[in-house]
Amino acid sequence: MEHVYLTRPSERLKDQYLAYYQEWIKSGEPFIPQAITKDPSDFQEMLKLFTNEEKGIGLRAGWVSSSTFLLIGEDERMIGAVHIRHKLTEDLLNSGGHIGYGIRPSERRKGFATKLLELALIEAKSLGISKVLVVCDEDNRASAKTISNNNGLQIEDFIEEDGNVIQRFWIDTFERTLNP
């Protein structure tokens, strides 16, 4: 697998971010993580929103501080994104978790999701989160495998009002370090 790294969204990555965003639109799939649903047409405003979310400024009722990172590969190509919530509310404990992540449709099935989650766990540790909750829909076998590949310990499922089953996994971050 090519070398990849996480970084915060920045003006330097605007063209890559816009290409990523357009690929999601063309795919017709829901945006994952939810953080990338922000309209990037005013890119500077979107960057400001990400910064404010990290600082806990202007959050919507019931929302928590969070950090957004981009997975960048060779030639500064944006491969994925991850959203790390700094703490959990009851709703997040049931069906949202600390971490939401997504790989652009054209880059799936190449091992990037496992690497993205691995790097996100290191970031979560640096944010002071020692135990991370990661969730996925029961029918999302690829995501469940990604979480298991990162030592996710499955706990009791949560069933949403519409009957959707959310699988929930805890992952300790205490041994997470960045390997060169």
XYZ file of N, CA and C in Angstrom:
540
model
N 0.846 -1.182 0.000
C 0.000 0.000 0.000
C 0.891 1.246 0.000
N 0.445 2.244 -0.706
C 1.204 3.492 -0.750
C 1.217 4.175 0.613
N 2.172 5.063 0.809
C 2.267 5.826 2.056
C 1.096 6.818 2.119
N 0.431 6.851 3.248
C -0.675 7.779 3.475
C -0.488 8.440 4.832
N -1.126 9.583 5.011
C -1.067 10.289 6.281
C -2.348 11.079 6.494
N -2.596 11.448 7.754
C -3.743 12.293 8.096
C -3.285 13.726 8.248
N -4.147 14.636 7.824
C -3.905 16.060 8.020
C -5.250 16.762 8.135
N -5.240 17.917 8.732
C -6.469 18.705 8.809
C -6.758 19.327 7.441
N -8.026 19.567 7.134
C -8.351 20.246 5.876
C -7.661 21.602 5.818
N -7.179 21.970 4.635
C -6.492 23.251 4.474
C -6.670 23.756 3.051
N -6.371 25.012 2.876
C -6.454 25.645 1.550
C -5.564 24.904 0.549
N -4.431 24.404 0.992
C -3.489 23.669 0.137
C -4.157 22.459 -0.532
N -5.162 21.885 0.121
C -5.816 20.677 -0.385
C -7.186 20.953 -1.006
N -7.464 22.209 -1.288
C -8.785 22.590 -1.793
C -9.176 21.805 -3.044
N -8.320 21.756 -4.052
C -8.675 21.064 -5.300
C -8.926 19.579 -5.064
N -8.108 18.953 -4.236
C -8.296 17.546 -3.915
C -9.607 17.324 -3.154
N -9.894 18.227 -2.215
C -11.132 18.110 -1.441
C -12.344 18.236 -2.362
N -12.309 19.200 -3.262
C -13.431 19.403 -4.183
C -13.627 18.196 -5.103
N -12.527 17.585 -5.560
C -12.629 16.385 -6.400
C -13.239 15.229 -5.597
N -12.821 15.101 -4.359
C -13.355 14.073 -3.453
C -14.858 14.274 -3.272
N -15.241 15.512 -2.989
C -16.637 15.874 -2.758
C -17.483 15.549 -4.000
N -16.975 15.912 -5.174
C -17.712 15.663 -6.421
C -17.854 14.160 -6.693
N -16.830 13.384 -6.338
C -16.932 11.930 -6.529
C -18.050 11.347 -5.671
N -18.178 11.838 -4.428
C -19.272 11.364 -3.561
C -20.622 11.723 -4.173
N -20.748 12.953 -4.682
C -22.019 13.364 -5.294
C -22.355 12.444 -6.472
N -21.389 12.205 -7.349
C -21.617 11.364 -8.527
C -21.959 9.931 -8.146
N -21.445 9.463 -7.005
C -21.700 8.078 -6.592
C -23.154 7.874 -6.175
N -23.809 8.948 -5.741
C -25.187 8.844 -5.263
C -25.299 8.248 -3.870
N -24.175 7.941 -3.253
C -24.161 7.366 -1.909
C -24.233 8.476 -0.861
N -24.682 8.131 0.352
C -24.631 9.124 1.425
C -23.174 9.456 1.761
N -22.925 10.707 2.088
C -21.585 11.143 2.458
C -21.187 10.516 3.795
N -19.967 9.953 3.843
C -19.434 9.390 5.079
C -17.978 9.816 5.180
N -17.570 10.428 6.256
C -18.341 10.754 7.446
C -19.252 11.945 7.197
N -20.189 12.128 8.090
C -21.193 13.179 7.957
C -20.545 14.563 7.876
N -19.372 14.728 8.448
C -18.689 16.021 8.447
C -18.427 16.539 7.043
N -18.272 15.643 6.069
C -17.964 16.105 4.718
C -19.202 16.525 3.941
N -20.364 16.550 4.589
C -21.562 17.037 3.908
C -21.590 18.559 3.833
N -20.675 19.206 4.553
C -20.631 20.673 4.503
C -20.339 21.123 3.073
N -21.083 22.118 2.614
C -20.920 22.641 1.260
C -19.550 23.311 1.132
N -18.671 22.801 0.238
C -17.339 23.385 0.115
C -17.250 24.537 -0.886
N -18.388 25.036 -1.401
C -18.321 26.099 -2.403
C -17.656 27.360 -1.844
N -17.872 27.662 -0.556
C -17.100 28.708 0.123
C -16.103 27.961 1.004
N -14.981 27.610 0.397
C -14.025 26.729 1.056
C -13.487 27.324 2.351
N -13.221 28.617 2.352
C -12.705 29.256 3.569
C -13.719 29.168 4.706
N -14.984 29.330 4.401
C -16.030 29.215 5.429
C -16.108 27.793 5.965
N -15.978 26.809 5.075
C -15.994 25.423 5.518
C -14.815 25.143 6.448
N -13.635 25.634 6.096
C -12.460 25.448 6.959
C -12.682 26.094 8.323
N -13.310 27.250 8.325
C -13.619 27.934 9.589
C -14.582 27.094 10.430
N -15.580 26.483 9.786
C -16.521 25.619 10.503
C -15.799 24.437 11.155
N -14.872 23.819 10.416
C -14.094 22.712 10.975
C -13.290 23.174 12.198
N -12.654 24.337 12.083
C -11.862 24.874 13.198
C -12.756 25.157 14.395
N -13.910 25.772 14.156
C -14.834 26.077 15.253
C -15.366 24.807 15.916
N -15.659 23.788 15.131
C -16.123 22.519 15.704
C -15.066 21.925 16.620
N -13.820 22.026 16.226
C -12.740 21.477 17.047
C -12.616 22.235 18.367
N -12.851 23.533 18.321
C -12.759 24.365 19.525
C -14.059 24.393 20.323
N -15.117 23.775 19.785
C -16.405 23.767 20.473
C -17.173 25.071 20.329
N -16.868 25.844 19.301
C -17.499 27.151 19.077
C -18.697 26.996 18.145
N -19.854 27.507 18.561
C -21.042 27.541 17.710
C -21.634 26.180 17.391
N -21.465 25.237 18.280
C -22.011 23.896 18.032
C -23.528 23.902 18.120
N -24.162 23.092 17.292
C -25.604 22.913 17.377
C -25.945 22.207 18.685
N -27.162 22.411 19.160
C -27.605 21.760 20.400
C -27.430 20.248 20.276
N -26.845 19.641 21.289
C -26.642 18.201 21.307
C -25.385 17.731 20.597
N -24.649 18.628 19.961
C -23.413 18.257 19.265
C -22.230 18.421 20.213
N -21.122 17.750 19.903
C -19.918 17.822 20.724
C -18.745 18.309 19.873
N -17.696 18.764 20.543
C -16.479 19.158 19.834
C -15.968 17.972 19.024
N -15.377 18.273 17.868
C -14.901 17.199 16.996
C -13.780 17.708 16.107
N -12.991 16.771 15.632
C -11.877 17.085 14.734
C -12.060 16.314 13.434
N -11.794 16.977 12.324
C -11.886 16.349 11.012
C -10.495 16.276 10.404
N -10.158 15.104 9.875
C -8.874 14.885 9.226
C -9.103 14.268 7.858
N -8.161 14.517 6.952
C -8.207 13.959 5.612
C -7.101 12.929 5.471
N -7.396 11.824 4.783
C -6.382 10.822 4.476
C -5.812 11.179 3.112
N -4.520 11.451 3.097
C -3.843 11.914 1.891
C -2.829 10.869 1.449
N -2.811 10.616 0.152
C -1.880 9.649 -0.415
C -0.863 10.315 -1.319
N -0.305 9.518 -2.204
C 0.711 10.024 -3.128
C 0.133 11.143 -3.985
N 0.995 12.054 -4.378
C 0.606 13.208 -5.197
C -0.469 14.053 -4.521
N -0.492 13.998 -3.166
C -1.443 14.800 -2.380
C -2.897 14.471 -2.696
N -3.160 13.262 -3.190
C -4.516 12.824 -3.525
C -5.293 12.522 -2.250
N -6.498 13.065 -2.151
C -7.347 12.811 -0.999
C -8.059 11.479 -1.191
N -7.836 10.572 -0.233
C -8.374 9.223 -0.328
C -9.591 9.031 0.565
N -9.591 9.694 1.712
C -10.678 9.517 2.662
C -10.728 10.636 3.675
N -11.673 10.518 4.587
C -11.840 11.510 5.647
C -12.303 10.795 6.906
N -11.964 11.394 8.042
C -12.373 10.851 9.329
C -12.789 12.004 10.233
N -13.800 11.736 11.023
C -14.369 12.715 11.944
C -14.289 12.103 13.335
N -13.583 12.779 14.250
C -13.390 12.253 15.596
C -14.126 13.152 16.589
N -15.115 12.584 17.254
C -15.852 13.323 18.284
C -15.087 13.195 19.603
N -14.927 14.305 20.290
C -14.082 14.330 21.483
C -14.725 13.683 22.705
N -16.031 13.575 22.714
C -16.735 12.892 23.802
C -18.039 12.340 23.251
N -18.738 11.566 24.083
C -19.977 10.930 23.636
C -21.184 11.454 24.407
N -22.260 11.677 23.681
C -23.564 11.913 24.281
C -24.261 10.552 24.338
N -25.447 10.497 24.893
C -26.179 9.228 24.922
C -26.455 8.730 23.508
N -26.850 9.637 22.614
C -27.114 9.232 21.227
C -25.863 8.684 20.560
N -24.719 9.359 20.767
C -23.473 8.883 20.174
C -23.035 7.556 20.775
N -23.297 7.361 22.053
C -22.969 6.099 22.708
C -23.773 4.948 22.096
N -24.986 5.241 21.697
C -25.840 4.215 21.109
C -25.538 3.964 19.637
N -25.434 5.027 18.855
C -25.371 4.784 17.415
C -24.428 5.683 16.620
N -23.614 6.489 17.280
C -22.721 7.360 16.514
C -21.253 7.076 16.733
N -20.886 6.837 17.988
C -19.497 6.554 18.310
C -18.608 7.785 18.272
N -17.342 7.556 18.564
C -16.342 8.625 18.522
C -15.890 8.934 17.096
N -15.833 7.895 16.264
C -15.180 8.033 14.964
C -16.115 7.632 13.831
N -16.199 8.516 12.839
C -16.867 8.215 11.581
C -15.839 8.383 10.472
N -15.801 7.478 9.524
C -14.782 7.551 8.477
C -15.346 7.062 7.158
N -14.730 7.515 6.080
C -15.151 7.082 4.760
C -14.004 7.157 3.770
N -14.020 6.252 2.819
C -13.038 6.206 1.734
C -13.778 6.521 0.440
N -13.189 7.361 -0.386
C -13.856 7.716 -1.643
C -14.138 6.455 -2.449
N -15.255 6.430 -3.163
C -15.670 5.209 -3.858
C -14.589 4.586 -4.747
N -13.804 5.392 -5.451
C -12.807 4.835 -6.375
C -11.590 4.235 -5.674
N -11.471 4.414 -4.366
C -10.294 3.935 -3.641
C -10.612 2.823 -2.646
N -11.795 2.264 -2.718
C -12.185 1.229 -1.772
C -11.571 -0.123 -2.132
N -11.561 -1.015 -1.139
C -11.080 -2.386 -1.291
C -9.583 -2.444 -1.575
N -8.868 -1.456 -1.023
C -7.413 -1.395 -1.181
C -6.704 -1.342 0.172
N -7.457 -1.489 1.263
C -6.852 -1.458 2.597
C -6.789 -0.076 3.224
N -7.281 0.940 2.526
C -7.187 2.299 3.053
C -8.051 2.524 4.293
N -9.207 1.886 4.371
C -10.079 2.095 5.531
C -9.403 1.619 6.813
N -8.764 0.460 6.755
C -8.061 -0.053 7.937
C -6.964 0.909 8.360
N -6.209 1.423 7.400
C -5.134 2.373 7.714
C -5.718 3.685 8.235
N -6.805 4.146 7.638
C -7.444 5.388 8.085
C -7.881 5.271 9.539
N -8.530 4.165 9.889
C -8.958 3.987 11.269
C -7.754 3.872 12.198
N -6.715 3.168 11.784
C -5.496 3.057 12.600
C -4.936 4.443 12.918
N -4.822 5.291 11.897
C -4.296 6.647 12.103
C -5.253 7.492 12.945
N -6.543 7.293 12.761
C -7.535 8.038 13.548
C -7.444 7.677 15.029
N -7.152 6.422 15.320
C -7.010 6.002 16.720
C -5.816 6.685 17.379
N -4.756 6.894 16.615
C -3.596 7.628 17.140
C -3.987 9.072 17.426
N -4.743 9.681 16.514
C -5.220 11.059 16.738
C -6.137 11.114 17.950
N -7.021 10.123 18.086
C -7.928 10.084 19.240
C -7.126 10.024 20.536
N -6.090 9.221 20.548
C -5.226 9.134 21.735
C -4.621 10.501 22.042
N -4.156 11.194 21.015
C -3.543 12.523 21.231
C -4.570 13.545 21.726
N -5.850 13.278 21.467
C -6.928 14.144 21.963
C -7.348 13.760 23.385
N -6.697 12.750 23.947
C -6.991 12.329 25.312
C -8.088 11.284 25.427
N -8.441 10.661 24.319
C -9.486 9.632 24.334
C -8.792 8.277 24.467
N -8.961 7.627 25.601
C -8.250 6.370 25.845
C -9.013 5.145 25.351
N -10.306 5.266 25.233
C -11.145 4.164 24.770
C -12.127 4.743 23.760
N -12.086 4.221 22.534
C -12.854 4.773 21.421
C -13.993 3.832 21.058
N -15.164 4.399 20.859
C -16.305 3.637 20.366
C -16.426 3.877 18.864
N -16.468 2.778 18.100
C -16.653 2.850 16.651
C -17.846 1.968 16.324
N -18.744 2.464 15.480
C -19.965 1.734 15.165
C -20.142 1.587 13.655
N -20.974 0.612 13.279
C -21.352 0.460 11.873
C -22.682 -0.275 11.815
N -23.368 -0.104 10.693
C -24.601 -0.859 10.483
C -24.254 -2.342 10.387
N -25.171 -3.176 10.847
C -24.952 -4.620 10.859
C -24.652 -5.167 9.462
N -25.266 -4.575 8.429
C -25.057 -5.083 7.073
C -23.788 -4.538 6.403
N -23.021 -3.713 7.113
C -21.786 -3.157 6.557
C -20.606 -4.037 6.986
N -20.488 -5.160 6.318
C -19.453 -6.138 6.679
C -18.038 -5.588 6.501
N -17.850 -4.749 5.485
C -16.515 -4.182 5.248
C -16.089 -3.316 6.429
N -17.005 -2.494 6.932
C -16.666 -1.643 8.065
C -16.433 -2.466 9.329
N -17.243 -3.488 9.546
C -17.045 -4.354 10.716
C -15.672 -5.022 10.646
N -15.249 -5.427 9.450
C -13.926 -6.038 9.285
C -12.826 -5.011 9.558
N -13.008 -3.786 9.077
C -12.035 -2.716 9.322
C -11.873 -2.482 10.823
N -12.991 -2.437 11.529
C -12.951 -2.203 12.979
C -12.282 -3.382 13.676
N -12.624 -4.587 13.290
C -11.999 -5.781 13.874
C -10.500 -5.811 13.589
N -10.096 -5.387 12.384
C -8.675 -5.332 12.038
C -7.900 -4.368 12.938
N -8.610 -3.455 13.577
C -7.998 -2.490 14.494
C -8.285 -2.849 15.955
N -8.518 -4.144 16.194
C -8.720 -4.685 17.545
C -9.996 -4.214 18.217
N -11.033 -4.003 17.430
C -12.330 -3.633 17.998
C -12.936 -4.800 18.754
N -13.402 -4.526 19.950
C -14.067 -5.537 20.780
C -15.565 -5.257 20.716
N -16.313 -6.152 20.085
C -17.741 -5.921 19.891
C -18.494 -6.048 21.208
N -19.400 -5.103 21.430
C -20.285 -5.124 22.591
C -21.716 -5.247 22.080
N -22.668 -5.104 22.968
C -24.074 -5.261 22.621
C -24.492 -4.308 21.497
N -25.225 -4.856 20.519
C -25.749 -4.044 19.417
C -26.792 -3.066 19.935
N -27.022 -2.005 19.162
C -28.092 -1.058 19.449
C -29.068 -1.126 18.289
N -30.353 -1.229 18.595
C -31.381 -1.296 17.556
C -32.103 0.050 17.517
N -32.020 0.709 16.361
C -32.664 1.999 16.185
C -34.178 1.818 16.052
N -34.911 2.914 16.183
C -36.377 2.861 16.133
C -36.897 2.227 14.846
N -36.174 2.422 13.733
C -36.617 1.865 12.454
C -36.202 0.400 12.277
N -35.571 -0.184 13.303
C -35.156 -1.583 13.256
C -33.726 -1.792 12.782
N -33.057 -0.730 12.317
C -31.673 -0.850 11.881
C -30.793 -1.263 13.062
N -29.946 -2.258 12.846
C -29.067 -2.758 13.902
C -27.691 -2.109 13.763
N -27.252 -1.477 14.855
C -25.943 -0.837 14.907
C -25.005 -1.738 15.709
N -23.924 -2.168 15.072
C -22.901 -2.919 15.794
C -21.955 -1.907 16.447
N -21.594 -2.185 17.700
C -20.753 -1.254 18.456
C -19.486 -1.978 18.919
N -18.352 -1.267 18.802
C -17.049 -1.834 19.146
C -16.251 -0.816 19.967
N -15.584 -1.298 21.011
C -14.650 -0.469 21.777
C -13.232 -0.815 21.345
N -12.387 0.215 21.240
C -10.976 0.019 20.911
C -10.152 0.858 21.886
N -9.200 0.218 22.582
C -8.281 0.943 23.462
C -7.232 1.650 22.615
N -6.875 2.870 23.002
C -5.858 3.620 22.268
C -4.514 3.664 23.001
N -4.443 3.063 24.191
C -3.248 3.225 25.031
C -1.968 2.722 24.377
N -2.023 1.773 23.476
C -0.813 1.261 22.838
C -0.600 1.836 21.442
N -1.396 2.806 21.049
C -1.323 3.336 19.693
C -0.194 4.352 19.560
N 0.701 4.093 18.604
C 1.771 5.025 18.259
C 1.944 4.994 16.754
N 2.520 6.032 16.243
C 2.761 6.124 14.803
C 4.063 5.413 14.471
N 3.972 4.398 13.626
C 5.170 3.685 13.183
C 5.680 4.327 11.900
N 6.977 4.551 11.808
C 7.522 5.194 10.591
C 7.362 4.342 9.363
